[in-house]
Short mmCIF file of C-alpha atoms and ligand atoms in Angstrom, two decimals:
data_model
loop_
_atom_site.label_atom_id
_atom_site.label_comp_id
_atom_site.label_asym_id
_atom_site.label_seq_id
_atom_site.Cartn_x
_atom_site.Cartn_y
_atom_site.Cartn_z
CA MET A 1 93.73 83.15 -7.02
CA LYS A 2 92.90 80.81 -9.52
CA SER A 3 92.86 77.73 -7.38
CA TYR A 4 90.74 79.33 -4.61
CA LEU A 5 88.16 80.10 -7.18
CA ARG A 6 88.33 76.26 -8.37
CA VAL A 7 88.02 75.17 -4.72
CA ARG A 8 84.78 77.43 -4.00
CA SER A 9 83.10 76.39 -7.12
CA LEU A 10 83.88 72.75 -6.17
CA ALA A 11 82.57 73.59 -2.75
CA LEU A 12 79.25 75.01 -4.46
CA ILE A 13 78.83 71.72 -6.37
CA ILE A 14 78.98 69.73 -3.40
CA VAL A 15 76.58 72.00 -1.56
CA LEU A 16 74.11 71.71 -4.49
CA LEU A 17 74.50 68.09 -5.00
CA CYS A 18 73.97 67.19 -1.36
CA ALA A 19 70.65 69.41 -1.48
CA ALA A 20 69.14 67.53 -4.50
CA LEU A 21 70.00 64.29 -2.70
CA CYS A 22 69.08 65.21 0.62
CA PHE A 23 65.93 66.92 0.20
CA PRO A 24 64.04 65.56 -3.09
CA ALA A 25 60.77 65.62 -0.72
CA VAL A 26 60.89 69.28 -0.85
CA ALA A 27 60.30 69.21 -4.66
CA ALA A 28 57.74 66.32 -4.63
CA PRO A 29 55.96 65.50 -1.53
CA LYS A 30 55.07 61.99 -1.27
CA LYS A 31 51.58 60.87 -2.17
CA LEU A 32 49.72 57.86 -0.82
CA LYS A 33 49.51 55.15 -3.49
CA VAL A 34 46.01 53.84 -3.68
CA VAL A 35 44.51 50.95 -5.76
CA THR A 36 40.60 50.13 -6.09
CA THR A 37 39.44 47.21 -7.92
CA LEU A 38 36.44 49.20 -9.23
CA THR A 39 36.26 52.63 -11.15
CA ASP A 40 33.61 53.79 -8.75
CA LEU A 41 35.66 53.42 -5.52
CA ALA A 42 38.51 55.17 -7.23
CA SER A 43 36.25 57.97 -7.90
CA LEU A 44 35.11 58.18 -4.56
CA ALA A 45 38.85 57.71 -3.10
CA GLN A 46 39.63 60.64 -5.44
CA GLU A 47 36.78 63.10 -4.17
CA VAL A 48 38.06 62.60 -0.39
CA GLY A 49 42.03 62.14 -1.27
CA GLY A 50 42.48 65.04 -3.62
CA ASP A 51 46.10 65.82 -4.62
CA LYS A 52 47.39 63.86 -1.66
CA ILE A 53 46.94 60.49 -3.17
CA ASP A 54 47.37 58.87 -6.66
CA VAL A 55 44.62 56.24 -7.23
CA GLU A 56 44.36 53.77 -9.90
CA PRO A 57 41.44 51.38 -10.36
CA LEU A 58 42.05 47.86 -11.85
CA ALA A 59 39.13 47.14 -13.67
CA LYS A 60 37.60 49.12 -16.62
CA GLY A 61 34.17 50.47 -16.11
CA TYR A 62 32.70 48.48 -18.72
CA GLN A 63 33.89 45.22 -17.74
CA ASP A 64 32.04 42.85 -15.49
CA PRO A 65 33.36 43.11 -12.02
CA HIS A 66 32.79 39.46 -11.17
CA PHE A 67 34.97 38.23 -14.11
CA VAL A 68 37.83 40.53 -14.86
CA GLU A 69 40.82 39.09 -16.57
CA PRO A 70 44.11 39.63 -14.60
CA LYS A 71 46.76 41.60 -16.35
CA PRO A 72 50.47 41.93 -15.45
CA SER A 73 50.19 45.52 -14.81
CA PHE A 74 47.88 44.53 -11.92
CA LEU A 75 50.29 43.17 -10.05
CA LEU A 76 52.87 45.90 -10.68
CA LYS A 77 50.27 48.13 -9.31
CA LEU A 78 49.47 45.93 -6.02
CA ARG A 79 53.07 45.60 -5.40
CA ASN A 80 53.65 49.16 -4.84
CA THR A 81 50.57 50.32 -3.27
CA ASP A 82 49.91 51.74 0.46
CA LEU A 83 46.16 50.90 0.24
CA LEU A 84 43.83 48.49 -1.52
CA ILE A 85 39.99 49.24 -1.70
CA LEU A 86 37.48 46.69 -2.85
CA VAL A 87 33.97 45.92 -3.11
CA GLY A 88 34.10 42.54 -1.14
CA LEU A 89 30.95 40.38 -0.49
CA ASP A 90 32.64 38.08 -2.90
CA LEU A 91 32.36 40.26 -5.89
CA GLU A 92 36.32 40.05 -6.89
CA ILE A 93 36.57 36.64 -5.63
CA GLY A 94 36.88 35.00 -8.92
CA TRP A 95 40.29 37.22 -9.87
CA LEU A 96 41.63 39.30 -7.03
CA PRO A 97 42.82 37.05 -3.99
CA PRO A 98 45.60 35.24 -5.92
CA LEU A 99 46.94 38.71 -7.19
CA ILE A 100 47.27 40.00 -3.58
CA THR A 101 48.98 37.08 -2.43
CA GLN A 102 51.22 37.30 -5.39
CA SER A 103 51.92 40.93 -5.06
CA GLY A 104 54.12 40.15 -1.76
CA ASN A 105 52.68 43.39 -0.45
CA GLY A 106 52.37 42.79 3.22
CA LYS A 107 50.25 46.18 3.33
CA ILE A 108 47.69 44.91 1.43
CA GLN A 109 47.05 41.36 2.77
CA PRO A 110 43.30 40.85 4.16
CA ALA A 111 44.78 41.41 7.74
CA GLY A 112 46.91 44.28 6.94
CA GLN A 113 46.41 48.09 7.63
CA GLY A 114 46.13 49.12 3.85
CA TYR A 115 43.40 46.50 3.13
CA LEU A 116 39.95 48.14 3.06
CA ASP A 117 36.72 46.38 2.21
CA ALA A 118 34.18 49.11 1.35
CA SER A 119 30.84 46.96 2.10
CA GLN A 120 31.55 47.36 5.70
CA PHE A 121 30.42 50.87 5.22
CA ALA A 122 27.19 50.36 3.04
CA GLN A 123 23.66 49.14 3.35
CA ILE A 124 23.68 45.63 1.91
CA LEU A 125 20.35 44.32 0.34
CA GLU A 126 19.55 40.87 -0.78
CA ILE A 127 21.48 39.09 2.17
CA PRO A 128 20.65 35.34 1.59
CA GLN A 129 18.78 33.69 4.30
CA GLY A 130 20.26 30.08 5.03
CA LYS A 131 23.31 28.68 2.99
CA VAL A 132 23.83 29.84 -0.51
CA THR A 133 27.24 29.04 -2.07
CA ARG A 134 28.99 29.82 -5.44
CA ALA A 135 28.95 26.07 -6.04
CA GLU A 136 25.18 26.64 -7.08
CA GLY A 137 26.51 29.22 -9.40
CA ASP A 138 25.13 32.09 -7.51
CA VAL A 139 27.67 34.89 -7.54
CA HIS A 140 25.98 36.62 -4.56
CA PRO A 141 26.56 34.56 -1.65
CA LEU A 142 26.85 37.13 1.06
CA GLY A 143 24.34 39.75 -0.21
CA ASN A 144 24.18 42.12 -3.15
CA PRO A 145 27.62 43.39 -3.71
CA HIS A 146 26.46 46.31 -6.30
CA TYR A 147 25.75 48.71 -3.50
CA TRP A 148 27.50 51.67 -4.96
CA LEU A 149 24.76 52.58 -7.05
CA ASP A 150 22.67 54.25 -4.18
CA PRO A 151 24.28 57.74 -3.39
CA ASN A 152 23.63 57.23 0.40
CA ASN A 153 26.01 54.28 -0.02
CA GLY A 154 28.50 56.40 -1.99
CA ARG A 155 28.42 58.95 0.86
CA ARG A 156 29.10 56.25 3.49
CA ILE A 157 31.89 54.83 1.40
CA ALA A 158 33.72 57.99 0.74
CA ARG A 159 33.58 58.94 4.52
CA GLY A 160 35.11 55.09 5.32
CA ILE A 161 37.62 56.27 2.99
CA ALA A 162 38.44 59.60 4.07
CA ASN A 163 38.85 57.90 7.62
CA LYS A 164 41.37 55.34 6.35
CA LEU A 165 43.50 57.80 4.42
CA GLY A 166 43.79 59.57 7.88
CA GLU A 167 44.86 56.84 9.46
CA LEU A 168 47.36 55.84 7.09
CA ASP A 169 48.49 59.60 6.57
CA PRO A 170 47.78 61.55 10.09
CA PRO A 171 49.28 64.95 9.07
CA ASP A 172 46.75 65.09 6.47
CA ALA A 173 43.84 63.77 8.22
CA ALA A 174 42.09 67.04 8.61
CA TYR A 175 42.51 67.74 4.82
CA PHE A 176 40.86 64.38 3.98
CA GLN A 177 37.91 65.19 6.48
CA GLN A 178 37.47 68.50 4.78
CA ARG A 179 37.54 66.94 1.41
CA TYR A 180 34.75 64.56 2.81
CA GLN A 181 32.82 67.41 3.99
CA ASP A 182 32.74 69.18 0.39
CA PHE A 183 32.00 65.89 -1.28
CA GLU A 184 28.85 65.48 1.02
CA LYS A 185 27.76 69.03 0.40
CA ARG A 186 27.69 68.38 -3.60
CA LEU A 187 26.35 65.04 -3.31
CA LEU A 188 23.35 66.17 -1.25
CA GLU A 189 22.90 68.96 -3.77
CA ALA A 190 23.15 66.39 -6.83
CA GLU A 191 20.72 63.76 -5.03
CA LYS A 192 17.95 66.55 -4.52
CA ARG A 193 18.28 67.05 -8.49
CA TRP A 194 18.30 63.40 -9.08
CA ASP A 195 15.27 62.70 -7.00
CA ALA A 196 12.98 65.43 -8.17
CA GLU A 197 13.80 64.09 -11.73
CA MET A 198 12.91 60.41 -10.66
CA ALA A 199 9.64 61.38 -8.70
CA ALA A 200 7.55 61.08 -11.45
CA TYR A 201 8.69 57.71 -12.27
CA ARG A 202 8.14 56.43 -8.61
CA GLY A 203 6.59 52.88 -8.76
CA ARG A 204 7.57 51.97 -12.30
CA LYS A 205 8.19 48.29 -12.90
CA ILE A 206 10.99 47.15 -14.67
CA VAL A 207 13.21 43.99 -15.54
CA THR A 208 17.20 43.68 -15.19
CA TYR A 209 19.43 41.30 -16.74
CA HIS A 210 21.49 40.82 -13.82
CA ARG A 211 20.83 41.99 -10.26
CA SER A 212 23.06 44.98 -10.59
CA TRP A 213 20.28 47.55 -9.58
CA PRO A 214 18.61 46.61 -6.31
CA ASN A 215 20.23 49.81 -4.32
CA PHE A 216 19.46 52.05 -7.00
CA ALA A 217 15.74 50.94 -7.57
CA GLU A 218 15.27 50.86 -3.81
CA HIS A 219 17.00 54.61 -3.71
CA PHE A 220 14.68 56.04 -6.54
CA GLY A 221 11.38 54.14 -5.81
CA LEU A 222 11.52 51.59 -8.87
CA ASP A 223 10.11 48.09 -8.65
CA VAL A 224 12.23 45.50 -10.11
CA ILE A 225 9.98 42.44 -10.95
CA GLY A 226 12.28 39.77 -12.46
CA TYR A 227 15.52 39.14 -14.07
CA VAL A 228 16.86 37.84 -17.45
CA GLU A 229 19.22 35.50 -15.23
CA PRO A 230 17.60 32.48 -13.42
CA ARG A 231 20.18 33.38 -10.52
CA PRO A 232 22.90 36.15 -10.20
CA GLY A 233 25.72 34.50 -12.85
CA ILE A 234 23.51 31.99 -14.27
CA PRO A 235 22.99 32.52 -18.01
CA PRO A 236 19.21 32.72 -19.40
CA THR A 237 17.54 29.60 -19.99
CA PRO A 238 14.47 29.19 -22.48
CA SER A 239 12.11 28.07 -19.70
CA HIS A 240 13.11 31.06 -17.47
CA THR A 241 12.68 33.50 -20.25
CA ILE A 242 9.24 32.33 -21.28
CA GLU A 243 8.33 32.58 -17.71
CA LEU A 244 9.52 36.20 -17.62
CA VAL A 245 7.96 37.28 -20.82
CA ASN A 246 4.71 36.00 -19.51
CA LEU A 247 5.27 37.95 -16.24
CA MET A 248 6.28 41.18 -18.29
CA LYS A 249 2.86 40.77 -20.58
CA ARG A 250 0.74 40.44 -17.22
CA GLU A 251 2.35 43.18 -15.41
CA ASN A 252 2.73 45.46 -18.56
CA VAL A 253 6.31 45.68 -17.95
CA LYS A 254 8.46 47.16 -21.12
CA ILE A 255 11.56 48.01 -19.80
CA VAL A 256 14.67 45.64 -19.84
CA LEU A 257 17.85 47.13 -18.25
CA VAL A 258 20.92 45.27 -19.45
CA GLU A 259 24.65 45.94 -18.30
CA PRO A 260 26.95 46.77 -21.11
CA TYR A 261 28.90 43.37 -20.58
CA PHE A 262 26.00 40.93 -21.45
CA ASP A 263 25.01 39.35 -24.87
CA LEU A 264 21.87 41.27 -26.03
CA LYS A 265 20.58 38.33 -27.83
CA THR A 266 17.90 37.25 -25.12
CA PRO A 267 17.21 40.76 -23.92
CA ASN A 268 16.29 41.55 -27.59
CA SER A 269 13.70 38.87 -27.88
CA ILE A 270 12.28 39.63 -24.84
CA ALA A 271 11.73 43.02 -25.65
CA SER A 272 10.42 41.93 -29.08
CA MET A 273 8.12 39.52 -27.58
CA THR A 274 6.76 42.06 -25.18
CA GLY A 275 6.95 45.22 -27.18
CA GLY A 276 9.32 46.58 -24.69
CA LYS A 277 12.79 48.21 -24.86
CA VAL A 278 16.17 47.24 -24.06
CA VAL A 279 18.41 49.95 -22.22
CA GLN A 280 21.96 49.80 -21.54
CA MET A 281 22.60 51.43 -18.20
CA MET A 282 25.96 51.83 -16.98
CA PRO A 283 26.58 50.28 -13.57
CA SER A 284 30.40 51.90 -13.14
CA VAL A 285 32.24 55.05 -13.80
CA GLY A 286 34.07 54.96 -17.12
CA GLY A 287 31.23 52.55 -18.72
CA LYS A 288 31.27 55.42 -21.26
CA PRO A 289 33.82 58.05 -21.97
CA GLU A 290 31.61 60.86 -20.67
CA ILE A 291 31.18 59.00 -17.30
CA THR A 292 34.26 60.34 -15.77
CA ASP A 293 33.11 60.51 -11.99
CA TYR A 294 30.54 59.36 -9.58
CA PHE A 295 28.36 62.20 -10.12
CA LYS A 296 28.37 61.66 -13.84
CA LEU A 297 27.40 58.11 -13.33
CA PHE A 298 23.96 59.08 -12.01
CA ASP A 299 23.48 61.69 -14.44
CA TYR A 300 24.07 59.47 -17.41
CA ASP A 301 21.80 56.71 -16.09
CA ILE A 302 18.93 58.79 -14.98
CA ASN A 303 19.04 60.60 -18.13
CA LEU A 304 18.94 57.32 -19.83
CA LEU A 305 16.15 55.72 -17.88
CA LYS A 306 13.73 58.75 -17.84
CA GLN A 307 14.00 58.85 -21.68
CA ALA A 308 13.16 55.17 -21.99
CA LEU A 309 10.24 55.09 -19.55
CA ASP A 310 8.65 58.07 -21.18
CA GLN A 311 9.02 56.00 -24.60
CA VAL A 312 6.99 53.23 -23.34
CA LYS A 313 4.32 55.15 -21.24
ZN1 ZN B 401 26.36 40.66 -9.35
#
């Protein structure tokens, strides 16, 4: 009797052990691993990927996306990911390509199924006529890469990501499309609100440090008349600064938008020479702790810009 019980409990242990080893997927369904270069792409991927993906951005929202310092953790993330989403247009060319190579992950090599350049979905502004190379220091040789700052492009990018996720995970393709539809609806509602808030400021002239805002300006009807940088990626020079100050005085422009990663010395002196105001708008999700997603990015920037435009009226 005793040995029978022992045999029975041994059999039970074997059955349980087998169940645990053979069916771990039942307890934790496999999620697609997604890595994005920027937080904005991570936010859009999260919108459409929901709980079927794990998404991680490489850069922080307050870093200059042209010049991100690679960390060992980037390689670990890239090594194991199913999908890499990048901005493209050479925005990440200074830091991303060697990491992709070193990751040894075949899926995310430029010809791989898990490599997604989001610029293919977006409306791209400032595409140079003729030849522009980075050798001259211009960091926008293929057109302006800050295209996510127009909600219309956010919508296009989200649709592109939803399609790609469905391609990599066909059983969940309908789920990703459903998530996209829901995102599109919420974005359209938010856009109506943002457009209404900005309507009174259409045609207002501003100056920006870097060419980060052409898509934003076009969407909301702002007129960017000059830049603190003589060319994208080239630090301010005294002669260019004097020209800019004169232009601002002539046109009565009082707002200088500055990204969070640029030195404020030149913008501050421009503001004091023109009686203007420096405004630190955030180009990316996570630029401030409260900017937790793509919607809050526009909420934050529009609120800040309206206040500034009101103050210098
Ligand atoms: Zn740029």
